[in-house]
Coordinates of C-alpha atoms in Angstrom, one line a residue:
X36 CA 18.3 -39.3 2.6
X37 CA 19.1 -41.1 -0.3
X38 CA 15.9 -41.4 -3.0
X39 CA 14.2 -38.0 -1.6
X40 CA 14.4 -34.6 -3.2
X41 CA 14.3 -31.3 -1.3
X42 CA 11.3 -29.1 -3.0
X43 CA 10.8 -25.3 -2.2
X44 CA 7.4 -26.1 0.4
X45 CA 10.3 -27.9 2.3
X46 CA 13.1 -25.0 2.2
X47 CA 10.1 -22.1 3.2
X48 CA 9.1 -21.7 6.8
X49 CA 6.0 -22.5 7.4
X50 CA 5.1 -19.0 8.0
X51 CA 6.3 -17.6 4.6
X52 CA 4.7 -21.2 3.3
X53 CA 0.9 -19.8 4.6
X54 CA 1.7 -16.7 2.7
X55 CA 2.5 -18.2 -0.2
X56 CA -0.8 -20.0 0.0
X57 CA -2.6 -17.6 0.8
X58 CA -1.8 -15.9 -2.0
X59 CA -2.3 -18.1 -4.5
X60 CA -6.0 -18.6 -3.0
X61 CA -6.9 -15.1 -3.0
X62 CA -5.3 -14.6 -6.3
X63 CA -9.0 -14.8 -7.9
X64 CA -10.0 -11.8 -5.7
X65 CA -7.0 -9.9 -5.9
X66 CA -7.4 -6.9 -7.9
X67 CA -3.7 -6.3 -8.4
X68 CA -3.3 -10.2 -9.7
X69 CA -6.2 -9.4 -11.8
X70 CA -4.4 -6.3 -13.1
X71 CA -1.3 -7.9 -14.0
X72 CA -2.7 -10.7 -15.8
X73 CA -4.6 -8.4 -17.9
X74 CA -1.7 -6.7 -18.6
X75 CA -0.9 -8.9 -21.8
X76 CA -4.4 -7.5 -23.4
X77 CA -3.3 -4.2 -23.2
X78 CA -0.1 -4.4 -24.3
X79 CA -1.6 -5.9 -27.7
X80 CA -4.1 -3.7 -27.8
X81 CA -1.4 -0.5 -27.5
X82 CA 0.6 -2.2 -30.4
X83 CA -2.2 -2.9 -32.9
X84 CA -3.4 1.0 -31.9
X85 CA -0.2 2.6 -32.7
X86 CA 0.4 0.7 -36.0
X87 CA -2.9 1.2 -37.0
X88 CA -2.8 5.3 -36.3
X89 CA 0.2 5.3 -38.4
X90 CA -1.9 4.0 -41.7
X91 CA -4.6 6.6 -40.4
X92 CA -1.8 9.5 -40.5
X93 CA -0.5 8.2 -43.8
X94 CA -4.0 8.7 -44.9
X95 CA -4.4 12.0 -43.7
X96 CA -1.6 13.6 -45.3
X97 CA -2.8 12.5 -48.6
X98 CA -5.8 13.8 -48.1
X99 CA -4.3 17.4 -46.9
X100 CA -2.5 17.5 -50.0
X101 CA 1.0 15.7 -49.3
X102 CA 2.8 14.7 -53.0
X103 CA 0.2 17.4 -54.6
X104 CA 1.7 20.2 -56.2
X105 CA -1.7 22.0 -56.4
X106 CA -2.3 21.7 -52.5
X107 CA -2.1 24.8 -50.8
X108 CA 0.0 25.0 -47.1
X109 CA -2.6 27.4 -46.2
X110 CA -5.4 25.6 -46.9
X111 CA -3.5 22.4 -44.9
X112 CA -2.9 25.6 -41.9
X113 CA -6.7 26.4 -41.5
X114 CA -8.0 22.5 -41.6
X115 CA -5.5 22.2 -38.9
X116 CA -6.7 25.1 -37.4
X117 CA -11.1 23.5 -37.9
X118 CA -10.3 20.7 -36.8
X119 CA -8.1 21.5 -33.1
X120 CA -11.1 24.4 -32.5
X121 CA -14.2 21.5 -33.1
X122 CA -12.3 19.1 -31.4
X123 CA -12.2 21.2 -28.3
X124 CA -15.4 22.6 -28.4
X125 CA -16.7 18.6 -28.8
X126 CA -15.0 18.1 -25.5
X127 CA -16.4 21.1 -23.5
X128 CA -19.6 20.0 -24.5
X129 CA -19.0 16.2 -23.8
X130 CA -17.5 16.7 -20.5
X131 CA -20.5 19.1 -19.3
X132 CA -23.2 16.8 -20.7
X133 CA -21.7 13.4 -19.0
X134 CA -18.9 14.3 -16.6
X135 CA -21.3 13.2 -13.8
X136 CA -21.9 9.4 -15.8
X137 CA -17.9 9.2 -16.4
X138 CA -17.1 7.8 -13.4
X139 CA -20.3 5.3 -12.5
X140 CA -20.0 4.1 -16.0
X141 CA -16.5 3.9 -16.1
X142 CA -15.7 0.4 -17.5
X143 CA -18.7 1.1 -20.6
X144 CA -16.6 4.4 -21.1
X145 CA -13.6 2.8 -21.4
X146 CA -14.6 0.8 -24.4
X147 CA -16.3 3.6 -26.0
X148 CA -13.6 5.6 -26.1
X149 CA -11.4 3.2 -28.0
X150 CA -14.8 2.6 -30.4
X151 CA -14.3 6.2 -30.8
X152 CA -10.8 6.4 -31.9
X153 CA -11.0 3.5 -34.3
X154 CA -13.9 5.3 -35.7
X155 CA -11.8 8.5 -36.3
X156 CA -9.2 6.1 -37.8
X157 CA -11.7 4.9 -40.3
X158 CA -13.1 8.6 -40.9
X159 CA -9.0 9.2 -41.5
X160 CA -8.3 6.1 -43.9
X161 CA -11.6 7.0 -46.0
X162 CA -10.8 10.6 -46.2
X163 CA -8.5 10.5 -49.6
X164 CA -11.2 8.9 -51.6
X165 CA -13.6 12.1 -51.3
X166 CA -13.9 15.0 -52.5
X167 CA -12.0 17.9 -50.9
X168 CA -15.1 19.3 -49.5
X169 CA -16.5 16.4 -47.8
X170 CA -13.0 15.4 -47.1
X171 CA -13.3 18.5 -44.5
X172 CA -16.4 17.3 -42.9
X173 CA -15.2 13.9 -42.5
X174 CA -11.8 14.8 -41.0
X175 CA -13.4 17.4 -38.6
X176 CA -15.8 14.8 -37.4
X177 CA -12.9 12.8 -37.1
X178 CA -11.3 15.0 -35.1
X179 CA -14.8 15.3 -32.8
X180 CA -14.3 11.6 -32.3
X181 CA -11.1 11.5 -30.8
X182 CA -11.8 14.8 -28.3
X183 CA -14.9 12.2 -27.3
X184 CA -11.9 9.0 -26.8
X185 CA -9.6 11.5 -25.1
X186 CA -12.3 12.5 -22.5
X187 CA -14.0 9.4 -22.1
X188 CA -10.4 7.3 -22.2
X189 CA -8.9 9.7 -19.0
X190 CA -11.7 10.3 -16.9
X191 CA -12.2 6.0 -17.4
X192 CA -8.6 5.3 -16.6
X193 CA -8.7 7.6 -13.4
X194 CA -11.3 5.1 -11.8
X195 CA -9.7 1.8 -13.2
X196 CA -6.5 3.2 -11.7
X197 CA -8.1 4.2 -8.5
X198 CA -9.7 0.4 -8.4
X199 CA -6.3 -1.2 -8.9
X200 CA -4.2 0.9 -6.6
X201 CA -5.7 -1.3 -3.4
X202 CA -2.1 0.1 -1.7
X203 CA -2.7 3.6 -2.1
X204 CA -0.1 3.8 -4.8
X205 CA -2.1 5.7 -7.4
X206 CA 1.0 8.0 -8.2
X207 CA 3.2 5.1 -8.8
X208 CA 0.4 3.1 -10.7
X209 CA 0.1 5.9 -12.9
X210 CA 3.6 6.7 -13.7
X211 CA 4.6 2.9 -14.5
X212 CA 1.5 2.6 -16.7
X213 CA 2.4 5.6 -18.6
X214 CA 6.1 4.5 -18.6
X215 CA 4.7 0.6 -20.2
X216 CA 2.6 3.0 -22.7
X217 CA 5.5 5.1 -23.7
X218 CA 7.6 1.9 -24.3
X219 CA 4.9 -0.1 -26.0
X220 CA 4.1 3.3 -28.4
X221 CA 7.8 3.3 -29.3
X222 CA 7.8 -0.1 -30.4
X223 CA 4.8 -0.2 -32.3
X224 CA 5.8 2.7 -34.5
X225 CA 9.0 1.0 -34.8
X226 CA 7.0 -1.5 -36.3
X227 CA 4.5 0.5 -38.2
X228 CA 7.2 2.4 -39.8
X229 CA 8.0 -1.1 -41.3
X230 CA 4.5 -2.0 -41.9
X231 CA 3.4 1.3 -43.5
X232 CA 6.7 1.2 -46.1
X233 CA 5.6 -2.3 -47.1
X234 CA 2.0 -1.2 -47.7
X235 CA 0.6 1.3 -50.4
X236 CA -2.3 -0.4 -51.8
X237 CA -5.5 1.1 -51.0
X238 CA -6.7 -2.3 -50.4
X239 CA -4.0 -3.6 -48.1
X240 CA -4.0 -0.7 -46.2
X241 CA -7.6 -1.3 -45.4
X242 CA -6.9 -5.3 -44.7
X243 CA -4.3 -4.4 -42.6
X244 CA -6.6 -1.4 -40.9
X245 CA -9.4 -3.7 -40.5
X246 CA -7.5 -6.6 -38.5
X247 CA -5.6 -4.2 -36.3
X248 CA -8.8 -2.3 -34.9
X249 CA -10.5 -6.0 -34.8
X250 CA -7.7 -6.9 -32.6
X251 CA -7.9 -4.0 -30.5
X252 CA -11.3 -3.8 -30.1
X253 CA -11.4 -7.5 -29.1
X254 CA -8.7 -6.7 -26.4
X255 CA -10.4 -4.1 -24.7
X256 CA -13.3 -5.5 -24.6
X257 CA -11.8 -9.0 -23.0
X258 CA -9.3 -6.6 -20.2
X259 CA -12.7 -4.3 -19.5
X260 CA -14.9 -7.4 -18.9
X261 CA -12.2 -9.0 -16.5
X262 CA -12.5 -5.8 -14.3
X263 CA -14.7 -6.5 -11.2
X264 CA -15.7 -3.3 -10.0
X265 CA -16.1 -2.9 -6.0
X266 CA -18.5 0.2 -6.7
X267 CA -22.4 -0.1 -7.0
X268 CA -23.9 1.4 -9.9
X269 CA -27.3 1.1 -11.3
X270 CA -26.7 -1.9 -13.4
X271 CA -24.6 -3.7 -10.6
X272 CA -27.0 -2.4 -8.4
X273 CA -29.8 -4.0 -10.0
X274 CA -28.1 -7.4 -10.5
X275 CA -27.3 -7.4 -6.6
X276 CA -30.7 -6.7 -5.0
X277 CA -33.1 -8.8 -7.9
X278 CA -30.7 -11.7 -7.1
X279 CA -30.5 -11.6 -3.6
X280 CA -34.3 -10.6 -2.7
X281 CA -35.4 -13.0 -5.5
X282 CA -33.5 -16.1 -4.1
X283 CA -34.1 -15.4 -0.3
X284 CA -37.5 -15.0 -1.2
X285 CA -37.6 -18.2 -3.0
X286 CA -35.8 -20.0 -0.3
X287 CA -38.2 -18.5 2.7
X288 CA -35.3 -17.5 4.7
X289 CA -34.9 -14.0 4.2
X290 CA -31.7 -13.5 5.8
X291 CA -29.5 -16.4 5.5
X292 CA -29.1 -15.3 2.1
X293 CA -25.8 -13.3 1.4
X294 CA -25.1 -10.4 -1.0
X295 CA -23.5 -11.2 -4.8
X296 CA -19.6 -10.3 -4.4
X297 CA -18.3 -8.2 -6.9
X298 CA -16.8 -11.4 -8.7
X299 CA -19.8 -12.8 -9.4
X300 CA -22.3 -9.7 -10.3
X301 CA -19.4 -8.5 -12.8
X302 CA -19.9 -12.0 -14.8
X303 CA -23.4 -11.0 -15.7
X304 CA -22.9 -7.4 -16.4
X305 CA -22.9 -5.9 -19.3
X306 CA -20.9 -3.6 -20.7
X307 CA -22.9 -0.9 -22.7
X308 CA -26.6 -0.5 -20.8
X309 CA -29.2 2.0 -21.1
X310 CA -29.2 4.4 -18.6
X311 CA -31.7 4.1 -15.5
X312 CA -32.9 1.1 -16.9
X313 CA -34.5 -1.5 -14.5
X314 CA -33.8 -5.5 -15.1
X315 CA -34.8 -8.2 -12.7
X316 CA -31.9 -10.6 -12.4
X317 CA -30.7 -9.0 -15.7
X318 CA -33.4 -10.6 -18.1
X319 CA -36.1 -7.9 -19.3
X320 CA -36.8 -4.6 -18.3
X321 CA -39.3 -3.8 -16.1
X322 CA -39.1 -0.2 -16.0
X323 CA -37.1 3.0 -15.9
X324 CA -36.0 5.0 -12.7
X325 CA -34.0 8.5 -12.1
X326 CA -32.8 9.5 -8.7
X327 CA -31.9 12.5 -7.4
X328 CA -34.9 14.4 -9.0
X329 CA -36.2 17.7 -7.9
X330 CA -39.5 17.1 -5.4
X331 CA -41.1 19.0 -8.4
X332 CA -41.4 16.2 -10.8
X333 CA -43.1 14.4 -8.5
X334 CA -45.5 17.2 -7.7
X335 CA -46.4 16.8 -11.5
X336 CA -46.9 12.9 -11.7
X337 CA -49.0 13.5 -8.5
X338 CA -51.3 15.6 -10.1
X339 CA -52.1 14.0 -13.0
X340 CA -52.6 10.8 -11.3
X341 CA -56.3 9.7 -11.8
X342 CA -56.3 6.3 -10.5
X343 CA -57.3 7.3 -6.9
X344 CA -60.3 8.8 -5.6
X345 CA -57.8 11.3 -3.0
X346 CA -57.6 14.7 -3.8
X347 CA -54.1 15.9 -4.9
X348 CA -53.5 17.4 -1.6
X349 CA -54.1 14.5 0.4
X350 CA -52.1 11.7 -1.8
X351 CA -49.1 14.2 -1.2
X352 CA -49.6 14.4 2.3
X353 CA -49.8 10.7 2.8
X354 CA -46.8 10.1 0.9
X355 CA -44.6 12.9 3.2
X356 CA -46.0 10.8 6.0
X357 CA -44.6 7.3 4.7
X358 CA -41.5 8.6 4.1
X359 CA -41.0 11.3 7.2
X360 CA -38.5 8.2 8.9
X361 CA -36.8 8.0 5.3
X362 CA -34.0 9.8 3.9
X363 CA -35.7 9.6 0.4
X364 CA -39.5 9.6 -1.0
X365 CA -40.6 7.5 -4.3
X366 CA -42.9 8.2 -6.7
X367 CA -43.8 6.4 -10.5
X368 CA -46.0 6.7 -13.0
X369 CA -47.8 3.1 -13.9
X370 CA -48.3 4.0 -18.0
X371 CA -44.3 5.0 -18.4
X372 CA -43.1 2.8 -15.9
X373 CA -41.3 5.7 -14.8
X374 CA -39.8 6.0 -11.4
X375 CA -39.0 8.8 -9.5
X376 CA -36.4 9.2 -6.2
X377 CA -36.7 12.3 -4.3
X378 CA -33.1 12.5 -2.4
X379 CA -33.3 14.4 1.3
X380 CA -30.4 16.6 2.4
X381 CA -29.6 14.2 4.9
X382 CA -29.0 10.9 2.7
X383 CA -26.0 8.8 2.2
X384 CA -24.7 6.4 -0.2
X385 CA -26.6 3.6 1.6
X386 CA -29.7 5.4 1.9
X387 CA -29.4 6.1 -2.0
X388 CA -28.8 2.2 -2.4
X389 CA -31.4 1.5 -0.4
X390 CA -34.2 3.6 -2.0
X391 CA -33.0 2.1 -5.3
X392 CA -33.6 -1.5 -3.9
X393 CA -37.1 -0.3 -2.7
X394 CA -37.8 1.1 -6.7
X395 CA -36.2 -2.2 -8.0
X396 CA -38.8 -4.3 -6.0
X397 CA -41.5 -1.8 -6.4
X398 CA -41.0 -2.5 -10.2
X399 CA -40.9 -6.3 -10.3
X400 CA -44.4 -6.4 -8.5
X401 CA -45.7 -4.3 -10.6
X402 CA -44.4 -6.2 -13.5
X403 CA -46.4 -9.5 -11.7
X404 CA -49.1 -9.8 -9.8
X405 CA -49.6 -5.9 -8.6
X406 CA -50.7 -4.9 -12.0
X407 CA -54.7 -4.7 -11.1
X408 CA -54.2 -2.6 -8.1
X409 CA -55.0 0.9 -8.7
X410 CA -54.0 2.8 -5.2
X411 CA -50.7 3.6 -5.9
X412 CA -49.7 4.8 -2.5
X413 CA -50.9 1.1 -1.1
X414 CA -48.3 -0.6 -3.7
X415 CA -45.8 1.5 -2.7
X416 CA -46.3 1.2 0.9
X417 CA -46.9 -2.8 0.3
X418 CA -43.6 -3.1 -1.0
X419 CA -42.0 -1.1 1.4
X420 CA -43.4 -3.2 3.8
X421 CA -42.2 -6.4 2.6
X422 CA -38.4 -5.4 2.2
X423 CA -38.6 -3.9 5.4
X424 CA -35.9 -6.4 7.3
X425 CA -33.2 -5.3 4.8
X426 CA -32.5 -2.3 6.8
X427 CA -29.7 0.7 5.9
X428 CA -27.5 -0.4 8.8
X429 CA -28.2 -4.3 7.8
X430 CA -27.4 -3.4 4.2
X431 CA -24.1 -1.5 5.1
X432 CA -22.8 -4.2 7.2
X433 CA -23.8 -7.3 4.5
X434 CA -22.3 -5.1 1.6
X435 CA -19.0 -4.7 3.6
X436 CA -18.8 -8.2 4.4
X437 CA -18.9 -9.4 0.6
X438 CA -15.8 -6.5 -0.6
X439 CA -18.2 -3.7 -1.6
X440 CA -17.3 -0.3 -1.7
X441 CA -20.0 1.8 0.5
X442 CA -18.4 5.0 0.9
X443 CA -18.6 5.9 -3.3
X444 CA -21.6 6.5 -4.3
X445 CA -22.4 5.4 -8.4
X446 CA -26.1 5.7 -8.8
X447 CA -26.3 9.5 -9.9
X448 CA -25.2 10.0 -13.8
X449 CA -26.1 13.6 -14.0
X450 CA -26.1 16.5 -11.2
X451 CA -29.0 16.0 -9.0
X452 CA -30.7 18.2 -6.1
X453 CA -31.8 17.3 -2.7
X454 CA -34.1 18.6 0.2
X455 CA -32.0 20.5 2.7
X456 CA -35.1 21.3 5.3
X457 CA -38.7 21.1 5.2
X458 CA -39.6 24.3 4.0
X459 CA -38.3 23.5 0.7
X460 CA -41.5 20.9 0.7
X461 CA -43.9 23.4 1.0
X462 CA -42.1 26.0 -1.1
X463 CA -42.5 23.4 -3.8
X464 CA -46.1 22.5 -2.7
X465 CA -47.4 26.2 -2.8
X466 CA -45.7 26.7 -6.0
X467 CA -47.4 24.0 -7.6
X468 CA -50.5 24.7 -5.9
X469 CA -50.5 28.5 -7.3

């Protein structure tokens, strides 16, 4: 018809049209659309880091020696030699002291490992202008640095990959995104072999230096702040069950209310957080917890607990009774603000989740209007009273519904124990006791 135009919603089927839509709507949730968009900030971040390790290298030969004709190759041999056996000795200890916290933590790890290679870079580029003996300590901590990126950077990019591959393509994820990283490498010392020639200067070099690591730096941190992790860890955690308790609370409707999706708890998290911490709603801290501690450590804050006129023996046998239906038992300490979560042998991620949701409102109240109350055991039951609609099963099924991933559990940064039976109780008890 003549004065109409054929547009591609009229060629599509209407099918393949709902698709299309579909698509586009979900695009915001999609962690694949999200992962190709971010692509552009880590392809300028690759660049900057390859041109910018090639005025580190530069600097490193210098400092070795290169153009000296007093520089021994055996004394260029055994720094060589310092700084490979440092460098792997900084990663055996690195990986033993927070393997477990890799994975939880793995979006802060990410950005600390590229802090830590543009710290060696600096360590690299500053090394000429010492003398040869501090030059050695600087390029050996240099070389600590990057064992530190290297561990932090894979163990960080094994759980971003395993996010993005929603399709179970992790082989193929990996293998492209090595193959975009090989290609971007080559090009960037392509370019750096320009840049480098063009600069000598000590003072250009550092410009340049400078505004390459600002550019990489910025980023990371802008692709590692777009990543909505599906996976609860304590800072997510804490973010999901202050805001959801807080507002259903607020509204009187305690379970119309649904969870935080991961979209919108990842917009206030932040990136580097102390670990164990406790915010409400993200604001201040209102205490400290670590789960997954032996039953002994509670044993100890037990004892020295004065605030009740109960004997040892019967505060300990009160609290075994509150939590005999429970596959975890609290504990804190009201001068530390310290909180404690005994894990049972027969706990699971939700459990875990929901023990840390029971600490989380223990230590708001306590922060309020609990603060006079001096039986701990009643504040802890009080608590655990209150909260007592948001059940394991209810919390599974709500969790599900909003895209989080139940199954992984993120709470535990270091190796923790459990109770396997009862008799480990009163092997602790009697040990405690004698």
């Amino acid at each position: 018809m003549a004065g109409t135009y054929a547009t591609k919603e009229d060629k599509l089927p209407e099918s393949r049209l709902s698709k299309f839509q579909l698509l586009e709507l979900d695009d915001a949730h999609n962690p694949v659309a999200r992962y190709i968009r971010d692509k552009n900030r880590t392809v300028i971040k690759a660049f900057s880091s390859a041109i910018a390790g090639l005025l580190a290298s530069r600097a490193v030969l210098q400092g070795i020696g290169v153009g000296d004709s007093q520089a021994s190759p055996t004394a260029a041999l055994l720094l060589s030699v310092l700084q490979d056996n440092v460098g792997r000795i900084a990663t055996i200890l690195f990986a033993h002291r927070l393997g477990t916290a890799l994975e939880p933590e793995c979006k802060m790890y990410r950005l600390a490992a590229d802090v830590f290679n543009d710290a060696a870079m600096v360590f690299d580029c500053l090394s000429p202008a010492l003398p040869r003996t501090y030059r050695v300590v600087l390029l050996s901590a240099s070389s600590v640095l990057r064992s530190l990126c290297g561990v932090a950077a894979g163990s960080a990019k094994a759980s971003l990959s395993a996010h993005f591959a929603t399709q179970g393509n992790l082989g193929e994820l990996n293998a492209k995104d090595s193959s975009q990283e090989t290609v971007i490498s080559l090009i960037g010392n392509l370019v750096g072999s320009y840049v480098v020639s063009h600069i000598s200067s000590r003072k250009w070099t550092w410009i340049a230096l400078i505004f390459l690591l600002t550019i990489h730096l910025r980023t990371n941190y802008l692709a590692v702040r777009a990543v909505s992790m599906r996976t609860l860890n304590r800072q997510r955690a804490n973010l999901l069950f202050s805001t959801y308790i807080g507002e259903s609370i607020q509204r009187s409707d305690l379970q119309s209310r649904s969870f935080p999706g991961p979209e919108e708890v990842s917009k206030k998290e932040r990136i580097f957080e102390f670990d164990g911490v406790l915010r409400w709603k993200g604001d201040k801290v209102i205490g400290c917890c670590e789960i997954g501690v032996p039953l002994s450590r509670i044993l100890d804050l037990v004892s020295r607990s004065t605030d009740s006129d109960k004997s040892y023996e019967e505060i300990f046998e009160r609290l075994l009774e509150d939590f005999s239906h429970d596959d975890y038992i609290i504990w804190y300490d009201r001068y530390s603000k310290r909180f404690l979560i005994v894990l049972k042998g027969s706990s699971t991620t939700i459990t875990q989740l929901h023990a840390w949701m029971h600490v989380l409102w223990l230590a708001h109240r306590l922060s309020s209007e609990l603060k006079e109350s001096k039986d701990q055991l009643s504040i802890i039951s009080q608590t655990r009273e209150s909260i007592s609609w948001i059940t394991p099963q209810f919390l599974e099924k709500e969790l599900r519904k909003m895209g989080w991933d139940t199954e992984l559990g993120a709470l535990e940064t270091k190796s923790g124990t459990r109770l396997a039976k009862e008799e480990d109780i009163d092997t602790s008890v009697k040990s405690k006791l004698a």
